[in-house]
Amino acid sequence: MGDPTRTKLILDRIVQEALRLKVKEVCICECGTAYRVMKQLSGRQPFKVSSVTEVHARYLREGRIRVRKDVFQGQVITYHDPCQIARNGGVLTEPRYILQQLAEDYREMAPDPRYNYCCGGGGGLVALGEDTLDFRMKSARVKAEQVRQTQATILATACENCHTQLSDLNKHYDLGVNVQFLTSMVADALDLS
């Protein structure tokens, strides 16, 4: 929301509750800013801070959860790296590991994920809604072309702001992709047998 006072109040509430519960790890949902704030701005804590993407990748590697590859059979999947989670937070290999477990046809948008374009809705711009739509669509045309070049049918991401912006891009540029949260894809493909 661009309000440092409220950000600090929310951050302090989470930290204090984690300390009270004596947790070993705080897992942040698919919100790039929440992850960055908790990981980089909360100071040194006696608990680990992880994104849900890191947790899912770890659980898959450890065999704590299993996923079925047939759920997305015949789909071409690409992944958008959220700025706060990927470039600012360093979470680059984990989403790709997850998608390799889910997809038979995964395609990168950029040769090096560190240079994957921003979705155009960063910094909370997407939260301003219709007032910024024209600007967001024009400034993110390069992202739309990047998506189109993959010929993907599913565009996955791990950030709420990115999901909203990518959904707007999909509609505006008629990309024909199904924009998905990575966590939803994992949930849909869980092997419960």
PDB file of C-alpha atoms in Angstrom:
ATOM      1  CA  MET A   1       0.000   0.000   0.000  1.00  0.00           C
ATOM      2  CA  GLY A   2       3.043   2.252   0.086  1.00  0.00           C
ATOM      3  CA  ASP A   3       2.466   2.983   3.764  1.00  0.00           C
ATOM      4  CA  PRO A   4       5.618   2.196   5.798  1.00  0.00           C
ATOM      5  CA  THR A   5       3.785   2.664   9.106  1.00  0.00           C
ATOM      6  CA  ARG A   6       1.182   0.009   8.271  1.00  0.00           C
ATOM      7  CA  THR A   7       3.847  -2.242   6.787  1.00  0.00           C
ATOM      8  CA  LYS A   8       5.778  -2.105  10.053  1.00  0.00           C
ATOM      9  CA  LEU A   9       2.632  -2.813  12.096  1.00  0.00           C
ATOM     10  CA  ILE A  10       1.825  -5.890  10.013  1.00  0.00           C
ATOM     11  CA  LEU A  11       5.441  -7.058  10.036  1.00  0.00           C
ATOM     12  CA  ASP A  12       5.714  -6.632  13.813  1.00  0.00           C
ATOM     13  CA  ARG A  13       2.472  -8.548  14.341  1.00  0.00           C
ATOM     14  CA  ILE A  14       3.782 -11.514  12.324  1.00  0.00           C
ATOM     15  CA  VAL A  15       7.198 -11.460  14.022  1.00  0.00           C
ATOM     16  CA  GLN A  16       5.702 -11.240  17.517  1.00  0.00           C
ATOM     17  CA  GLU A  17       3.288 -14.113  16.852  1.00  0.00           C
ATOM     18  CA  ALA A  18       6.089 -16.255  15.391  1.00  0.00           C
ATOM     19  CA  LEU A  19       8.195 -15.553  18.477  1.00  0.00           C
ATOM     20  CA  ARG A  20       5.280 -16.335  20.814  1.00  0.00           C
ATOM     21  CA  LEU A  21       4.662 -19.642  19.043  1.00  0.00           C
ATOM     22  CA  LYS A  22       8.408 -20.394  18.880  1.00  0.00           C
ATOM     23  CA  VAL A  23       8.143 -21.345  15.223  1.00  0.00           C
ATOM     24  CA  LYS A  24      11.149 -22.546  13.254  1.00  0.00           C
ATOM     25  CA  GLU A  25       9.955 -21.174   9.927  1.00  0.00           C
ATOM     26  CA  VAL A  26       7.560 -18.530   8.636  1.00  0.00           C
ATOM     27  CA  CYS A  27       6.225 -19.359   5.190  1.00  0.00           C
ATOM     28  CA  ILE A  28       5.038 -16.407   3.110  1.00  0.00           C
ATOM     29  CA  CYS A  29       2.227 -16.902   0.600  1.00  0.00           C
ATOM     30  CA  GLU A  30       2.381 -15.795  -3.031  1.00  0.00           C
ATOM     31  CA  CYS A  31       3.021 -12.133  -2.357  1.00  0.00           C
ATOM     32  CA  GLY A  32       6.297 -10.714  -3.583  1.00  0.00           C
ATOM     33  CA  THR A  33       6.296  -7.671  -1.342  1.00  0.00           C
ATOM     34  CA  ALA A  34       5.356  -9.635   1.782  1.00  0.00           C
ATOM     35  CA  TYR A  35       8.204 -12.046   1.081  1.00  0.00           C
ATOM     36  CA  ARG A  36      10.759  -9.272   0.565  1.00  0.00           C
ATOM     37  CA  VAL A  37       9.620  -7.333   3.630  1.00  0.00           C
ATOM     38  CA  MET A  38       9.644 -10.401   5.873  1.00  0.00           C
ATOM     39  CA  LYS A  39      12.913 -11.790   4.504  1.00  0.00           C
ATOM     40  CA  GLN A  40      14.938  -8.606   4.141  1.00  0.00           C
ATOM     41  CA  LEU A  41      13.386  -5.973   6.392  1.00  0.00           C
ATOM     42  CA  SER A  42      12.377  -7.817   9.549  1.00  0.00           C
ATOM     43  CA  GLY A  43      15.902  -7.922  10.938  1.00  0.00           C
ATOM     44  CA  ARG A  44      17.637 -10.977  12.324  1.00  0.00           C
ATOM     45  CA  GLN A  45      15.102 -13.451  13.681  1.00  0.00           C
ATOM     46  CA  PRO A  46      15.352 -16.847  15.396  1.00  0.00           C
ATOM     47  CA  PHE A  47      13.200 -18.353  12.643  1.00  0.00           C
ATOM     48  CA  LYS A  48      13.706 -18.953   8.948  1.00  0.00           C
ATOM     49  CA  VAL A  49      11.651 -17.013   6.389  1.00  0.00           C
ATOM     50  CA  SER A  50      10.688 -18.918   3.225  1.00  0.00           C
ATOM     51  CA  SER A  51       8.401 -18.338   0.287  1.00  0.00           C
ATOM     52  CA  VAL A  52       5.740 -20.953  -0.286  1.00  0.00           C
ATOM     53  CA  THR A  53       7.558 -21.751  -3.550  1.00  0.00           C
ATOM     54  CA  GLU A  54      10.708 -22.651  -1.611  1.00  0.00           C
ATOM     55  CA  VAL A  55       8.663 -24.806   0.771  1.00  0.00           C
ATOM     56  CA  HIS A  56       6.884 -26.646  -2.063  1.00  0.00           C
ATOM     57  CA  ALA A  57      10.197 -27.328  -3.836  1.00  0.00           C
ATOM     58  CA  ARG A  58      11.756 -28.600  -0.603  1.00  0.00           C
ATOM     59  CA  TYR A  59       8.760 -30.830   0.160  1.00  0.00           C
ATOM     60  CA  LEU A  60       8.883 -32.278  -3.358  1.00  0.00           C
ATOM     61  CA  ARG A  61      12.629 -32.964  -3.096  1.00  0.00           C
ATOM     62  CA  GLU A  62      12.183 -34.596   0.317  1.00  0.00           C
ATOM     63  CA  GLY A  63       9.237 -36.686  -0.870  1.00  0.00           C
ATOM     64  CA  ARG A  64       6.907 -35.080   1.686  1.00  0.00           C
ATOM     65  CA  ILE A  65       4.498 -34.326  -1.144  1.00  0.00           C
ATOM     66  CA  ARG A  66       4.146 -35.860  -4.593  1.00  0.00           C
ATOM     67  CA  VAL A  67       2.534 -34.452  -7.712  1.00  0.00           C
ATOM     68  CA  ARG A  68       1.136 -36.058 -10.842  1.00  0.00           C
ATOM     69  CA  LYS A  69       2.496 -34.940 -14.199  1.00  0.00           C
ATOM     70  CA  ASP A  70      -0.613 -36.027 -16.094  1.00  0.00           C
ATOM     71  CA  VAL A  71      -2.729 -33.166 -14.715  1.00  0.00           C
ATOM     72  CA  PHE A  72      -1.143 -30.695 -17.135  1.00  0.00           C
ATOM     73  CA  GLN A  73      -0.490 -33.173 -19.929  1.00  0.00           C
ATOM     74  CA  GLY A  74      -0.551 -31.584 -23.372  1.00  0.00           C
ATOM     75  CA  GLN A  75      -0.103 -28.090 -21.907  1.00  0.00           C
ATOM     76  CA  VAL A  76       2.793 -25.764 -22.680  1.00  0.00           C
ATOM     77  CA  ILE A  77       3.772 -24.025 -19.449  1.00  0.00           C
ATOM     78  CA  THR A  78       5.901 -20.949 -18.902  1.00  0.00           C
ATOM     79  CA  TYR A  79       6.743 -19.084 -15.706  1.00  0.00           C
ATOM     80  CA  HIS A  80       6.873 -15.395 -14.866  1.00  0.00           C
ATOM     81  CA  ASP A  81       9.463 -14.482 -12.219  1.00  0.00           C
ATOM     82  CA  PRO A  82       8.061 -11.920  -9.760  1.00  0.00           C
ATOM     83  CA  CYS A  83      10.577  -9.119  -9.177  1.00  0.00           C
ATOM     84  CA  GLN A  84      10.458  -9.231  -5.377  1.00  0.00           C
ATOM     85  CA  ILE A  85      10.680 -13.022  -5.099  1.00  0.00           C
ATOM     86  CA  ALA A  86      13.126 -13.728  -7.923  1.00  0.00           C
ATOM     87  CA  ARG A  87      15.469 -10.841  -8.602  1.00  0.00           C
ATOM     88  CA  ASN A  88      15.264  -9.218  -5.149  1.00  0.00           C
ATOM     89  CA  GLY A  89      14.780 -12.461  -3.204  1.00  0.00           C
ATOM     90  CA  GLY A  90      16.872 -14.969  -5.131  1.00  0.00           C
ATOM     91  CA  VAL A  91      14.113 -17.580  -5.585  1.00  0.00           C
ATOM     92  CA  LEU A  92      14.892 -18.689  -9.143  1.00  0.00           C
ATOM     93  CA  THR A  93      15.579 -22.429  -9.200  1.00  0.00           C
ATOM     94  CA  GLU A  94      12.698 -23.529  -6.963  1.00  0.00           C
ATOM     95  CA  PRO A  95       9.774 -22.614  -9.262  1.00  0.00           C
ATOM     96  CA  ARG A  96      11.554 -24.289 -12.153  1.00  0.00           C
ATOM     97  CA  TYR A  97      12.115 -27.432 -10.142  1.00  0.00           C
ATOM     98  CA  ILE A  98       8.398 -27.507  -9.269  1.00  0.00           C
ATOM     99  CA  LEU A  99       7.376 -26.980 -12.877  1.00  0.00           C
ATOM    100  CA  GLN A 100       9.688 -29.761 -14.042  1.00  0.00           C
ATOM    101  CA  GLN A 101       7.714 -32.060 -11.730  1.00  0.00           C
ATOM    102  CA  LEU A 102       4.413 -30.816 -13.166  1.00  0.00           C
ATOM    103  CA  ALA A 103       5.090 -30.222 -16.851  1.00  0.00           C
ATOM    104  CA  GLU A 104       6.189 -32.259 -19.797  1.00  0.00           C
ATOM    105  CA  ASP A 105       6.623 -29.069 -21.849  1.00  0.00           C
ATOM    106  CA  TYR A 106       8.068 -26.183 -19.820  1.00  0.00           C
ATOM    107  CA  ARG A 107       9.466 -23.203 -21.718  1.00  0.00           C
ATOM    108  CA  GLU A 108      11.576 -20.354 -20.387  1.00  0.00           C
ATOM    109  CA  MET A 109      10.644 -16.794 -21.324  1.00  0.00           C
ATOM    110  CA  ALA A 110      14.225 -15.542 -21.135  1.00  0.00           C
ATOM    111  CA  PRO A 111      17.568 -17.320 -21.483  1.00  0.00           C
ATOM    112  CA  ASP A 112      18.496 -16.169 -17.968  1.00  0.00           C
ATOM    113  CA  PRO A 113      15.612 -15.918 -15.442  1.00  0.00           C
ATOM    114  CA  ARG A 114      17.351 -13.034 -13.667  1.00  0.00           C
ATOM    115  CA  TYR A 115      16.563 -10.954 -16.743  1.00  0.00           C
ATOM    116  CA  ASN A 116      12.948 -11.989 -17.209  1.00  0.00           C
ATOM    117  CA  TYR A 117      10.958  -8.780 -17.748  1.00  0.00           C
ATOM    118  CA  CYS A 118       8.811  -7.276 -15.006  1.00  0.00           C
ATOM    119  CA  CYS A 119       5.078  -7.850 -15.516  1.00  0.00           C
ATOM    120  CA  GLY A 120       4.454  -4.102 -15.456  1.00  0.00           C
ATOM    121  CA  GLY A 121       2.307  -4.070 -12.351  1.00  0.00           C
ATOM    122  CA  GLY A 122       5.094  -3.832  -9.791  1.00  0.00           C
ATOM    123  CA  GLY A 123       5.387  -1.499  -6.878  1.00  0.00           C
ATOM    124  CA  GLY A 124       1.668  -1.830  -6.212  1.00  0.00           C
ATOM    125  CA  LEU A 125       0.806  -0.119  -9.494  1.00  0.00           C
ATOM    126  CA  VAL A 126      -1.624  -2.911 -10.357  1.00  0.00           C
ATOM    127  CA  ALA A 127      -3.459  -2.289  -7.081  1.00  0.00           C
ATOM    128  CA  LEU A 128      -4.479   1.140  -8.385  1.00  0.00           C
ATOM    129  CA  GLY A 129      -6.708  -0.683 -10.874  1.00  0.00           C
ATOM    130  CA  GLU A 130      -8.431   0.946 -13.819  1.00  0.00           C
ATOM    131  CA  ASP A 131      -6.729   4.310 -13.279  1.00  0.00           C
ATOM    132  CA  THR A 132      -3.404   2.772 -14.317  1.00  0.00           C
ATOM    133  CA  LEU A 133      -4.642   0.161 -16.804  1.00  0.00           C
ATOM    134  CA  ASP A 134      -3.690   2.016 -19.993  1.00  0.00           C
ATOM    135  CA  PHE A 135      -0.210   2.830 -18.698  1.00  0.00           C
ATOM    136  CA  ARG A 136       0.314  -0.738 -17.422  1.00  0.00           C
ATOM    137  CA  MET A 137      -0.745  -2.260 -20.732  1.00  0.00           C
ATOM    138  CA  LYS A 138       1.498   0.009 -22.797  1.00  0.00           C
ATOM    139  CA  SER A 139       4.535  -0.378 -20.541  1.00  0.00           C
ATOM    140  CA  ALA A 140       4.166  -4.167 -20.366  1.00  0.00           C
ATOM    141  CA  ARG A 141       3.800  -4.799 -24.081  1.00  0.00           C
ATOM    142  CA  VAL A 142       7.330  -6.271 -24.050  1.00  0.00           C
ATOM    143  CA  LYS A 143       6.167  -8.767 -21.393  1.00  0.00           C
ATOM    144  CA  ALA A 144       3.142  -9.726 -23.481  1.00  0.00           C
ATOM    145  CA  GLU A 145       5.430 -10.423 -26.449  1.00  0.00           C
ATOM    146  CA  GLN A 146       7.745 -12.450 -24.228  1.00  0.00           C
ATOM    147  CA  VAL A 147       4.785 -14.605 -23.154  1.00  0.00           C
ATOM    148  CA  ARG A 148       3.466 -14.935 -26.712  1.00  0.00           C
ATOM    149  CA  GLN A 149       6.841 -16.170 -28.010  1.00  0.00           C
ATOM    150  CA  THR A 150       6.740 -19.185 -25.659  1.00  0.00           C
ATOM    151  CA  GLN A 151       3.460 -20.358 -27.246  1.00  0.00           C
ATOM    152  CA  ALA A 152       2.395 -21.294 -23.714  1.00  0.00           C
ATOM    153  CA  THR A 153      -1.117 -22.365 -22.810  1.00  0.00           C
ATOM    154  CA  ILE A 154      -0.456 -21.871 -19.077  1.00  0.00           C
ATOM    155  CA  LEU A 155       1.352 -18.877 -17.609  1.00  0.00           C
ATOM    156  CA  ALA A 156       2.320 -19.552 -13.992  1.00  0.00           C
ATOM    157  CA  THR A 157       3.516 -17.066 -11.406  1.00  0.00           C
ATOM    158  CA  ALA A 158       4.014 -16.866  -7.644  1.00  0.00           C
ATOM    159  CA  CYS A 159       2.786 -13.366  -6.797  1.00  0.00           C
ATOM    160  CA  GLU A 160      -0.719 -11.926  -6.441  1.00  0.00           C
ATOM    161  CA  ASN A 161       0.168  -8.587  -8.049  1.00  0.00           C
ATOM    162  CA  CYS A 162       1.839 -10.340 -10.984  1.00  0.00           C
ATOM    163  CA  HIS A 163      -1.152 -12.678 -11.375  1.00  0.00           C
ATOM    164  CA  THR A 164      -3.535  -9.719 -11.599  1.00  0.00           C
ATOM    165  CA  GLN A 165      -1.299  -7.829 -14.041  1.00  0.00           C
ATOM    166  CA  LEU A 166      -0.663 -10.906 -16.198  1.00  0.00           C
ATOM    167  CA  SER A 167      -4.411 -11.603 -16.294  1.00  0.00           C
ATOM    168  CA  ASP A 168      -4.980  -8.033 -17.506  1.00  0.00           C
ATOM    169  CA  LEU A 169      -2.210  -8.460 -20.115  1.00  0.00           C
ATOM    170  CA  ASN A 170      -3.721 -11.753 -21.234  1.00  0.00           C
ATOM    171  CA  LYS A 171      -7.063 -10.097 -21.853  1.00  0.00           C
ATOM    172  CA  HIS A 172      -5.681  -6.872 -23.376  1.00  0.00           C
ATOM    173  CA  TYR A 173      -3.260  -8.554 -25.801  1.00  0.00           C
ATOM    174  CA  ASP A 174      -5.412 -11.650 -26.393  1.00  0.00           C
ATOM    175  CA  LEU A 175      -2.573 -13.990 -25.389  1.00  0.00           C
ATOM    176  CA  GLY A 176      -4.861 -16.987 -24.953  1.00  0.00           C
ATOM    177  CA  VAL A 177      -3.097 -18.278 -21.842  1.00  0.00           C
ATOM    178  CA  ASN A 178      -4.507 -19.588 -18.609  1.00  0.00           C
ATOM    179  CA  VAL A 179      -2.843 -17.505 -15.868  1.00  0.00           C
ATOM    180  CA  GLN A 180      -2.269 -19.717 -12.830  1.00  0.00           C
ATOM    181  CA  PHE A 181      -0.811 -19.403  -9.361  1.00  0.00           C
ATOM    182  CA  LEU A 182       2.033 -21.871  -8.916  1.00  0.00           C
ATOM    183  CA  THR A 183       0.579 -22.958  -5.570  1.00  0.00           C
ATOM    184  CA  SER A 184      -2.761 -23.741  -7.230  1.00  0.00           C
ATOM    185  CA  MET A 185      -0.999 -25.868  -9.815  1.00  0.00           C
ATOM    186  CA  VAL A 186       0.754 -27.818  -7.060  1.00  0.00           C
ATOM    187  CA  ALA A 187      -2.542 -28.260  -5.200  1.00  0.00           C
ATOM    188  CA  ASP A 188      -4.352 -29.415  -8.349  1.00  0.00           C
ATOM    189  CA  ALA A 189      -1.636 -31.983  -9.085  1.00  0.00           C
ATOM    190  CA  LEU A 190      -1.130 -33.395  -5.570  1.00  0.00           C
ATOM    191  CA  ASP A 191      -0.845 -37.176  -5.634  1.00  0.00           C
ATOM    192  CA  LEU A 192      -2.965 -38.270  -2.682  1.00  0.00           C
ATOM    193  CA  SER A 193      -2.601 -42.002  -3.311  1.00  0.00           C
TER     194      SER A 193
END
